[in-house]
Short mmCIF file of C-alpha atoms and ligand atoms in Angstrom, two decimals:
data_model
loop_
_atom_site.label_atom_id
_atom_site.label_comp_id
_atom_site.label_asym_id
_atom_site.label_seq_id
_atom_site.Cartn_x
_atom_site.Cartn_y
_atom_site.Cartn_z
CA MET C 232 60.65 112.46 116.00
CA ASP C 233 63.13 115.42 114.02
CA LYS C 234 63.76 118.73 115.04
CA PHE C 235 65.72 121.57 113.13
CA VAL C 236 67.35 123.98 115.18
CA ILE C 237 68.05 126.82 112.90
CA ARG C 238 69.78 130.43 113.15
CA GLY C 239 68.54 133.42 111.70
CA GLY C 240 70.52 136.43 110.14
CA ASN C 241 73.07 134.88 107.73
CA PRO C 242 72.64 135.83 104.20
CA LEU C 243 71.99 132.76 101.27
CA VAL C 244 75.22 132.83 98.43
CA GLY C 245 75.97 130.88 96.12
CA THR C 246 73.79 128.34 94.09
CA ILE C 247 71.13 125.62 94.60
CA ARG C 248 69.81 123.22 93.15
CA VAL C 249 65.93 122.17 92.15
CA SER C 250 65.10 118.77 92.94
CA GLY C 251 62.72 117.00 90.16
CA ALA C 252 59.25 117.47 91.37
CA LYS C 253 57.35 115.88 93.68
CA ASN C 254 53.79 116.04 91.82
CA ALA C 255 54.78 115.33 88.62
CA ALA C 256 56.68 112.02 90.34
CA LEU C 257 53.76 111.16 92.21
CA PRO C 258 51.53 110.60 88.99
CA ALA C 259 53.85 109.16 86.69
CA MET C 260 54.72 106.73 89.31
CA ALA C 261 51.29 105.94 89.07
CA ALA C 262 51.01 105.40 85.68
CA SER C 263 53.05 102.80 84.92
CA ILE C 264 50.20 100.35 86.66
CA LEU C 265 49.21 100.86 83.07
CA THR C 266 51.55 99.13 81.19
CA GLU C 267 52.49 95.48 81.74
CA GLU C 268 56.40 96.93 80.31
CA PRO C 269 59.25 99.15 82.93
CA VAL C 270 58.93 102.42 83.43
CA ILE C 271 61.74 104.21 83.38
CA LEU C 272 61.79 108.06 85.21
CA GLU C 273 64.52 110.58 85.79
CA ASN C 274 64.84 112.98 88.28
CA ILE C 275 62.24 111.65 91.03
CA PRO C 276 63.27 113.40 93.68
CA ASP C 277 64.32 112.01 97.04
CA VAL C 278 61.06 113.00 99.42
CA ARG C 279 58.74 110.35 101.73
CA ASP C 280 56.41 111.21 100.06
CA ILE C 281 57.56 109.12 96.89
CA GLU C 282 58.58 106.61 98.97
CA THR C 283 54.31 106.31 99.89
CA GLU C 284 53.94 105.39 96.92
CA ARG C 285 56.65 103.27 95.95
CA ARG C 286 54.99 101.44 99.14
CA LEU C 287 51.41 100.86 97.83
CA LEU C 288 52.21 99.85 94.15
CA VAL C 289 54.39 97.58 95.78
CA SER C 290 51.51 96.04 97.41
CA MET C 291 49.55 95.78 94.52
CA GLY C 292 52.39 93.76 93.25
CA ALA C 293 54.81 96.28 91.38
CA GLU C 294 58.79 96.29 91.01
CA VAL C 295 60.56 98.52 91.96
CA GLU C 296 64.03 98.80 91.02
CA LEU C 297 66.07 101.86 92.42
CA GLY C 298 68.76 103.29 90.71
CA TYR C 299 71.98 104.02 93.30
CA GLY C 300 75.05 106.17 92.71
CA ARG C 301 75.06 109.05 90.30
CA ALA C 302 71.83 107.31 89.27
CA HIS C 303 70.05 107.70 92.63
CA HIS C 304 67.51 109.33 91.27
CA ARG C 305 65.81 107.01 89.30
CA THR C 306 63.55 104.39 89.47
CA THR C 307 62.35 101.84 87.12
CA LEU C 308 58.63 100.37 87.37
CA CYS C 309 57.43 97.20 86.25
CA CYS C 310 53.20 96.33 86.92
CA ARG C 311 53.73 93.01 85.01
CA LYS C 312 52.10 91.42 87.55
CA LEU C 313 49.61 93.94 89.77
CA VAL C 314 47.50 91.27 92.22
CA ASN C 315 46.47 93.54 94.64
CA PRO C 316 43.55 96.28 93.77
CA GLU C 317 44.23 98.51 96.82
CA ALA C 318 45.17 101.19 98.52
CA ALA C 319 44.77 100.64 101.97
CA TYR C 320 43.94 103.66 104.06
CA GLU C 321 47.44 102.49 106.67
CA LEU C 322 48.66 104.24 102.90
CA VAL C 323 45.84 106.42 101.54
CA LYS C 324 46.25 108.16 105.10
CA THR C 325 49.68 109.47 105.38
CA MET C 326 49.46 110.05 101.58
CA ARG C 327 45.49 112.05 100.21
CA ALA C 328 48.68 111.00 96.46
CA SER C 329 48.08 107.43 96.55
CA THR C 330 43.72 107.62 95.44
CA LEU C 331 45.96 108.63 91.21
CA VAL C 332 46.34 104.53 91.87
CA LEU C 333 41.98 105.20 91.30
CA GLY C 334 41.58 105.67 87.98
CA PRO C 335 44.69 103.45 86.10
CA LEU C 336 43.65 100.60 88.73
CA VAL C 337 40.33 100.41 86.77
CA ALA C 338 41.40 101.15 83.34
CA ARG C 339 43.80 98.17 83.26
CA MET C 340 42.09 95.79 86.05
CA GLY C 341 39.07 96.37 85.45
CA ARG C 342 38.45 96.76 89.24
CA ALA C 343 40.02 99.62 92.43
CA ARG C 344 39.89 99.63 95.89
CA VAL C 345 40.67 102.25 97.13
CA SER C 346 40.29 104.32 100.73
CA LEU C 347 38.15 107.22 101.07
CA PRO C 348 41.35 109.92 102.11
CA GLY C 349 39.13 111.98 104.35
CA GLY C 350 39.97 115.79 105.38
CA CYS C 351 43.72 117.33 106.45
CA ALA C 352 44.71 119.98 107.16
CA ILE C 353 44.57 122.41 104.82
CA GLY C 354 40.66 121.42 103.86
CA ALA C 355 38.73 118.69 103.15
CA ARG C 356 40.06 118.12 100.21
CA PRO C 357 37.40 115.30 98.75
CA ILE C 358 36.91 113.09 95.52
CA ASP C 359 33.63 114.21 94.36
CA LEU C 360 35.24 114.84 91.38
CA HIS C 361 37.26 111.79 90.37
CA ILE C 362 34.34 109.56 91.11
CA LYS C 363 31.88 111.79 89.03
CA GLY C 364 34.50 111.29 85.71
CA LEU C 365 35.13 107.68 86.56
CA GLU C 366 30.94 107.16 86.33
CA ALA C 367 30.57 109.27 83.14
CA LEU C 368 33.29 107.20 81.44
CA GLY C 369 31.52 104.05 82.78
CA ALA C 370 32.57 102.93 85.70
CA ARG C 371 30.12 101.64 89.04
CA ILE C 372 31.35 102.97 91.43
CA THR C 373 30.41 101.22 95.08
CA GLN C 374 31.09 102.82 98.44
CA ASP C 375 31.96 101.01 101.71
CA HIS C 376 33.65 100.85 104.81
CA GLY C 377 35.70 103.68 103.96
CA TYR C 378 36.17 102.19 100.59
CA ILE C 379 35.06 103.40 97.13
CA GLU C 380 35.09 100.51 94.85
CA ALA C 381 35.13 101.37 90.84
CA SER C 382 35.07 98.60 88.62
CA ALA C 383 34.00 97.84 84.89
CA GLU C 384 34.94 95.61 82.62
CA ARG C 385 36.53 98.54 79.82
CA LEU C 386 36.05 102.04 79.87
CA LYS C 387 34.44 103.53 77.74
CA GLY C 388 35.14 107.54 76.37
CA GLY C 389 32.43 110.07 76.68
CA SER C 390 32.20 114.01 78.21
CA ILE C 391 33.79 115.69 81.30
CA PHE C 392 33.65 118.33 83.06
CA PHE C 393 35.28 119.11 85.37
CA ASP C 394 32.71 121.81 88.10
CA LYS C 395 35.95 122.94 90.28
CA ILE C 396 39.31 121.97 88.92
CA THR C 397 41.90 119.68 89.84
CA VAL C 398 44.97 118.79 89.90
CA THR C 399 45.03 115.35 90.76
CA GLY C 400 41.24 114.24 90.01
CA THR C 401 43.15 115.81 86.07
CA GLU C 402 45.34 113.57 86.61
CA ASP C 403 43.63 110.45 87.44
CA LEU C 404 41.01 110.85 85.01
CA MET C 405 43.51 111.35 82.11
CA MET C 406 44.76 108.34 83.17
CA ALA C 407 41.65 106.08 83.11
CA ALA C 408 40.64 107.70 79.79
CA VAL C 409 44.10 106.58 77.66
CA LEU C 410 42.70 102.81 77.68
CA ALA C 411 38.87 103.52 77.38
CA GLU C 412 37.17 102.63 74.08
CA GLY C 413 36.66 105.83 72.44
CA GLU C 414 37.32 108.87 72.68
CA THR C 415 37.89 111.28 75.59
CA VAL C 416 37.14 115.08 75.98
CA MET C 417 37.46 116.73 79.14
CA GLU C 418 37.04 120.18 80.04
CA ASN C 419 37.77 122.99 83.16
CA CYS C 420 41.35 120.77 83.68
CA ALA C 421 44.05 121.83 85.22
CA CYS C 422 46.80 123.52 83.28
CA GLU C 423 49.55 122.78 85.81
CA PRO C 424 53.15 121.66 84.34
CA GLU C 425 53.01 118.44 86.30
CA VAL C 426 49.41 117.33 84.06
CA SER C 427 51.68 118.82 81.01
CA ASP C 428 54.38 116.36 82.08
CA LEU C 429 52.08 112.82 82.97
CA ALA C 430 50.35 114.03 79.18
CA ALA C 431 54.33 113.80 77.97
CA LEU C 432 55.01 110.65 80.00
CA LEU C 433 51.89 108.56 78.89
CA ASN C 434 52.25 109.53 74.56
CA LYS C 435 55.06 107.92 75.35
CA MET C 436 53.83 105.58 75.69
CA GLY C 437 51.68 105.03 73.19
CA ALA C 438 48.86 106.87 74.41
CA ARG C 439 47.12 109.39 72.76
CA ILE C 440 45.82 112.81 74.52
CA GLN C 441 46.26 116.74 73.30
CA GLY C 442 45.83 119.83 74.83
CA ALA C 443 46.92 118.65 78.03
CA GLY C 444 47.94 121.88 79.85
CA THR C 445 44.73 123.48 78.60
CA PRO C 446 41.20 123.33 80.20
CA THR C 447 40.70 120.94 77.21
CA ILE C 448 41.77 118.05 76.58
CA ARG C 449 40.97 115.57 74.13
CA ILE C 450 42.59 111.88 74.57
CA GLN C 451 41.66 109.00 71.81
CA GLY C 452 41.76 105.43 74.07
CA VAL C 453 44.38 102.56 72.38
CA ASP C 454 44.20 99.26 73.46
CA LYS C 455 47.46 98.73 74.90
CA LEU C 456 50.58 100.80 76.65
CA HIS C 457 53.66 100.36 76.23
CA GLY C 458 56.51 101.19 78.45
CA ALA C 459 58.69 104.59 78.34
CA ARG C 460 61.68 106.78 80.10
CA HIS C 461 60.86 109.95 81.10
CA ARG C 462 62.86 112.73 82.95
CA ILE C 463 60.35 114.58 85.75
CA ILE C 464 60.62 117.98 85.58
CA PRO C 465 62.02 119.92 88.07
CA ASP C 466 59.84 121.41 91.13
CA ARG C 467 58.86 124.10 90.82
CA ILE C 468 57.49 124.62 94.82
CA GLU C 469 60.90 124.31 95.34
CA ALA C 470 62.70 126.16 93.50
CA GLY C 471 59.84 129.78 94.73
CA THR C 472 61.01 128.44 98.24
CA PHE C 473 64.45 128.95 97.30
CA VAL C 474 63.84 131.97 95.54
CA ILE C 475 61.97 133.49 97.94
CA ALA C 476 64.59 131.75 100.89
CA GLY C 477 67.67 133.93 99.31
CA ALA C 478 65.37 137.32 98.58
CA LEU C 479 64.55 137.15 102.59
CA THR C 480 67.78 136.44 104.11
CA GLY C 481 69.03 139.25 101.48
CA GLY C 482 71.69 136.77 98.85
CA ASP C 483 72.61 136.54 95.99
CA LEU C 484 71.51 133.03 95.43
CA MET C 485 71.39 130.76 92.30
CA VAL C 486 68.26 128.34 91.72
CA ALA C 487 69.93 126.37 89.05
CA HIS C 488 68.08 123.24 87.34
CA CYS C 489 64.70 124.54 87.29
CA GLU C 490 62.16 125.83 84.82
CA PRO C 491 61.91 129.83 85.31
CA ALA C 492 58.54 129.28 81.98
CA HIS C 493 56.87 127.87 84.78
CA LEU C 494 57.62 130.02 87.93
CA GLY C 495 55.82 133.44 86.24
CA ALA C 496 53.24 134.25 88.16
CA LEU C 497 55.64 134.18 91.77
CA LEU C 498 58.25 135.80 90.08
CA GLU C 499 56.09 138.55 89.02
CA LYS C 500 54.63 138.89 92.82
CA LEU C 501 58.04 138.94 94.10
CA GLN C 502 59.78 141.58 91.20
CA GLN C 503 56.16 143.62 92.01
CA CYS C 504 57.58 143.99 96.09
CA GLY C 505 60.57 144.69 95.27
CA VAL C 506 63.01 141.66 95.11
CA ASN C 507 66.03 141.72 91.88
CA ILE C 508 65.27 138.95 90.13
CA ARG C 509 66.52 137.69 86.35
CA THR C 510 66.09 134.40 84.54
CA ASN C 511 68.51 132.62 82.75
CA GLY C 512 68.53 129.72 80.85
CA ASP C 513 67.21 126.57 83.34
CA SER C 514 68.34 129.31 86.14
CA VAL C 515 67.39 131.99 88.52
CA ARG C 516 69.13 134.12 90.20
CA VAL C 517 67.94 135.95 93.11
CA ILE C 518 69.67 138.85 94.62
CA GLY C 519 67.70 140.19 98.00
CA GLU C 520 68.07 143.42 97.89
CA GLY C 521 65.52 145.45 100.20
CA PRO C 522 63.72 147.48 100.87
CA PHE C 523 60.72 145.03 100.53
CA ALA C 524 57.29 146.52 99.26
CA ALA C 525 53.92 145.57 100.68
CA CYS C 526 51.76 143.35 98.06
CA ASP C 527 48.29 141.70 97.93
CA MET C 528 48.56 138.34 96.44
CA ALA C 529 45.46 135.67 95.30
CA THR C 530 45.85 132.25 94.87
CA GLN C 531 44.48 130.59 92.06
CA GLU C 532 45.39 127.39 89.58
CA PHE C 533 48.00 128.25 86.75
CA PRO C 534 49.28 129.65 85.30
CA GLY C 535 48.13 131.95 88.55
CA PHE C 536 49.66 131.90 92.08
CA PRO C 537 50.37 128.81 93.40
CA THR C 538 48.90 127.79 96.44
CA ASP C 539 51.88 125.32 97.05
CA MET C 540 53.80 129.11 97.74
CA GLN C 541 51.66 130.82 100.10
CA ALA C 542 53.12 130.22 102.79
CA GLN C 543 55.92 130.62 102.05
CA TYR C 544 54.70 134.77 100.37
CA MET C 545 53.62 134.84 103.90
CA ALA C 546 56.79 134.78 105.61
CA LEU C 547 58.07 137.22 102.92
CA ALA C 548 55.46 139.75 103.37
CA THR C 549 55.66 139.99 107.26
CA GLN C 550 59.32 142.09 106.04
CA ALA C 551 57.72 143.49 103.30
CA GLU C 552 57.05 147.52 104.42
CA GLY C 553 52.71 148.50 104.73
CA ILE C 554 50.13 146.07 104.34
CA SER C 555 49.58 143.05 102.31
CA ILE C 556 46.82 140.77 102.04
CA ILE C 557 47.11 137.23 101.05
CA THR C 558 43.57 135.68 99.91
CA GLU C 559 43.31 131.39 100.04
CA ASN C 560 41.15 130.82 96.89
CA ILE C 561 42.09 126.81 96.75
CA PHE C 562 42.30 125.13 99.91
CA GLU C 563 39.77 126.75 103.16
CA ASN C 564 42.04 126.04 105.87
CA ARG C 565 45.55 126.60 104.41
CA PHE C 566 46.16 129.49 107.34
CA MET C 567 47.99 127.19 110.14
CA HIS C 568 51.19 128.64 109.37
CA ALA C 569 49.93 131.86 110.57
CA GLN C 570 49.69 131.77 114.16
CA GLU C 571 53.33 130.64 113.75
CA LEU C 572 54.40 133.42 112.49
CA VAL C 573 52.69 135.69 114.68
CA ARG C 574 54.33 133.98 118.07
CA MET C 575 57.73 134.84 116.07
CA GLY C 576 56.47 138.67 116.11
CA ALA C 577 54.32 138.69 112.68
CA ASN C 578 51.97 140.77 113.10
CA ILE C 579 48.80 138.82 111.04
CA ARG C 580 45.42 138.95 111.73
CA VAL C 581 43.41 135.55 109.86
CA GLU C 582 40.05 137.29 108.69
CA GLY C 583 38.95 133.02 106.86
CA PRO C 584 40.38 133.15 103.37
CA ARG C 585 41.74 136.76 103.78
CA ALA C 586 45.25 136.71 106.18
CA ILE C 587 45.93 140.85 106.15
CA VAL C 588 50.16 141.03 107.19
CA ARG C 589 51.26 143.82 108.59
CA GLY C 590 54.77 144.75 107.43
CA LYS C 591 57.48 145.11 108.43
CA THR C 592 58.03 143.15 112.04
CA PRO C 593 61.24 142.05 112.98
CA LEU C 594 61.32 138.06 114.24
CA SER C 595 62.68 136.55 116.25
CA GLY C 596 63.72 132.75 117.50
CA ALA C 597 61.06 130.16 118.96
CA ALA C 598 59.29 126.66 119.16
CA VAL C 599 57.30 126.40 116.45
CA GLN C 600 55.52 123.91 114.50
CA CYS C 601 55.13 122.31 111.24
CA SER C 602 51.73 121.87 110.52
CA ASP C 603 51.66 120.61 106.49
CA LEU C 604 54.68 120.77 104.16
CA ARG C 605 54.26 124.77 102.89
CA ALA C 606 53.47 125.44 105.95
CA SER C 607 57.08 124.39 106.79
CA ALA C 608 59.06 125.85 104.16
CA SER C 609 57.30 129.10 105.47
CA LEU C 610 58.01 129.13 109.24
CA VAL C 611 62.23 127.35 108.35
CA ILE C 612 62.37 130.42 105.83
CA ALA C 613 61.04 133.34 108.39
CA ALA C 614 63.35 131.33 111.22
CA LEU C 615 66.40 131.88 108.68
CA VAL C 616 66.43 135.61 108.98
CA ALA C 617 64.84 135.64 112.93
CA ASP C 618 66.89 136.80 115.98
CA GLY C 619 68.26 134.42 117.44
CA GLU C 620 67.14 130.73 117.53
CA THR C 621 64.36 128.53 116.29
CA ILE C 622 63.27 124.95 116.69
CA LEU C 623 60.79 123.32 114.60
CA ASP C 624 59.02 120.86 115.95
CA ARG C 625 57.25 117.90 113.32
CA VAL C 626 59.72 118.56 110.13
CA TYR C 627 58.13 115.25 109.11
CA HIS C 628 56.06 117.38 107.36
CA ILE C 629 58.83 118.96 105.46
CA ASP C 630 60.57 115.78 105.05
CA ARG C 631 57.51 114.55 102.53
CA GLY C 632 58.12 117.02 99.78
CA TYR C 633 61.12 118.67 100.54
CA GLU C 634 64.52 116.38 99.59
CA ARG C 635 67.38 116.67 102.50
CA ILE C 636 66.30 120.90 102.88
CA GLU C 637 68.65 121.33 105.54
CA GLU C 638 71.49 119.78 103.79
CA LYS C 639 71.03 122.46 100.71
CA LEU C 640 70.74 125.27 102.48
CA ARG C 641 74.04 124.90 104.81
CA SER C 642 75.51 124.64 101.40
CA VAL C 643 74.62 128.33 100.51
CA GLY C 644 75.24 129.24 103.98
CA ALA C 645 72.44 128.85 106.76
CA GLN C 646 72.49 127.72 109.93
CA ILE C 647 70.49 125.10 110.47
CA ARG C 648 71.15 121.63 111.40
CA ARG C 649 68.79 118.18 112.31
CA ILE C 650 68.22 116.84 114.85
CA GLY C 651 65.88 113.37 116.47
CA GLU C 652 64.32 112.53 119.36
CA MET C 653 67.08 114.03 122.68
CA PHE C 654 65.49 110.87 124.36
CA PRO C 655 65.38 108.29 122.72
CA ARG C 656 63.08 105.84 124.44
CA ARG C 657 64.58 103.05 126.15
CA ALA C 658 64.29 98.85 124.25
CA ALA C 659 61.24 97.29 126.13
CA ALA C 660 63.49 93.73 127.20
CA SER C 661 66.02 96.61 128.81
N1 EPU I 1451 38.12 119.62 94.94
C1 EPU I 1451 36.70 119.12 95.08
N2 EPU I 1451 36.45 118.03 94.81
C2 EPU I 1451 38.05 116.80 93.87
C3 EPU I 1451 39.01 117.32 93.75
C4 EPU I 1451 39.22 118.52 94.55
O1 EPU I 1451 36.48 119.72 94.80
O2 EPU I 1451 37.26 115.73 93.94
C5 EPU I 1451 38.68 120.62 94.97
C6 EPU I 1451 39.29 121.02 96.20
O3 EPU I 1451 38.55 120.19 97.61
C7 EPU I 1451 40.20 121.90 96.50
C8 EPU I 1451 40.14 121.78 95.39
O4 EPU I 1451 39.59 121.31 94.51
O5 EPU I 1451 39.41 123.24 97.38
C9 EPU I 1451 41.32 122.37 94.60
O6 EPU I 1451 41.71 120.88 94.90
P1 EPU I 1451 42.70 120.07 93.54
O7 EPU I 1451 41.68 118.76 94.09
O8 EPU I 1451 43.28 121.00 92.54
O9 EPU I 1451 44.22 119.16 95.07
P2 EPU I 1451 45.03 118.03 94.43
O10 EPU I 1451 44.73 117.46 92.71
O11 EPU I 1451 44.14 116.88 96.66
C10 EPU I 1451 47.73 119.22 94.30
C11 EPU I 1451 48.81 118.95 95.12
C12 EPU I 1451 48.80 119.94 96.06
C13 EPU I 1451 47.87 121.47 95.04
C14 EPU I 1451 47.20 121.50 94.65
C15 EPU I 1451 46.31 122.73 94.29
C16 EPU I 1451 50.11 116.76 93.88
C17 EPU I 1451 49.92 115.57 94.14
N3 EPU I 1451 49.70 117.52 94.84
O12 EPU I 1451 46.54 118.52 94.90
O13 EPU I 1451 49.67 119.53 96.33
O14 EPU I 1451 47.95 122.12 96.59
O15 EPU I 1451 46.83 120.80 93.88
O16 EPU I 1451 47.65 123.08 93.28
O17 EPU I 1451 49.78 117.37 92.93
C18 EPU I 1451 51.43 120.42 98.31
O18 EPU I 1451 52.80 119.50 97.76
O19 EPU I 1451 51.82 120.87 99.38
C19 EPU I 1451 49.91 120.24 97.65
C20 EPU I 1451 48.78 119.88 98.67
#
């Protein structure tokens, strides 16, 4: 298992480039199920979750072609012959977003068998709203041996009201409804940029979707979709992670190839904390002059402060003067990083959905463990300002969603290196 060794103290200076959004790329890849023709996706990040989704699509019979050289962020998917409409537990347990194939499989093949994901490190994360929505479109659903089976001759347009805002739920049902007979109206939808990006791709494929990016989405079903070429939006969470890292290290960092309009709530909050930020076109320049002021923050659905930036914000709060109350409203168990930050010297008390952070306390390098993707990012940020060396274990979590983060950070001055297993197991024969 790889580890990161990070020595803190260097300001991040220079330009760092943001990759394509993992959470937009995953549904876009699932959308390829909806057509027999090739779907060409540009700006696909080179991260583990994308690799998992490729494996999932290949297991169903998809042909996948990866670009190389300058085109190595291009993936071409062709689902001409789908033979196996199933997402097995082995894949779903490593990546919950595998459930995104449920809607497109029922829409295209009339049936799907998808493993129920179960809980994960950040909360229970049920998929009941995906299931309820499919039923509203006329699918028959059964549950057996830990799998959901859905079937329908052809889905029929219907009304869907989401009791709770769900990002992949909105995406899954949007993909189901595009091939349904008649009109579907979905209300209380997620407004995240990743939902709008998926709708843009689907419309290029011939779908008729209106209102994506607002709470009400209207979809006129069509008989068939065709191939398309689409560029995935930049990763707003990767961009935000770099902005916080630049600020906290006292650097002067240009976060390039991002979409500042997707970062509104985060940048506003950081400005309240006293971070010097300038946006220009597709880049954000952050100058970490400090001192930073404590500011309360509560996560919300887009356009609110993203839950995927909560952990990284907590790292910043440990270095802000005063008390910051951080409230997590989306997931019930997303404070696993707090205890690891405490091990590095932070003063944090968790009370239910709130974390009370008292700053500023000096951080010192320690051996810490990643518990999930964004928690890992917060520990990397903390390590970059800690005194001495931090050894970060289980970095496979970070590899799920950040493309070669250690190389990117090193290129702007961070002291970070990856080490593999120190004592590899001997080959069985020896
Ligand atoms: N929920 C239900 N029932 C459902 C679906 C969701 O109760 O059927 C609840 C969840 O338990 C949670 C809330 O609704 O409390 C919101 O969950 P949502 O469905 O929006 O989360 P998701 O779609 O599973 C996506 C991202 C997450 C991100 C969340 C929230 C992808 C692939 N994943 O997850 O990203 O945290 O939206 O913005 O898009 C990450 O990248 O690290 C990550 C976890």
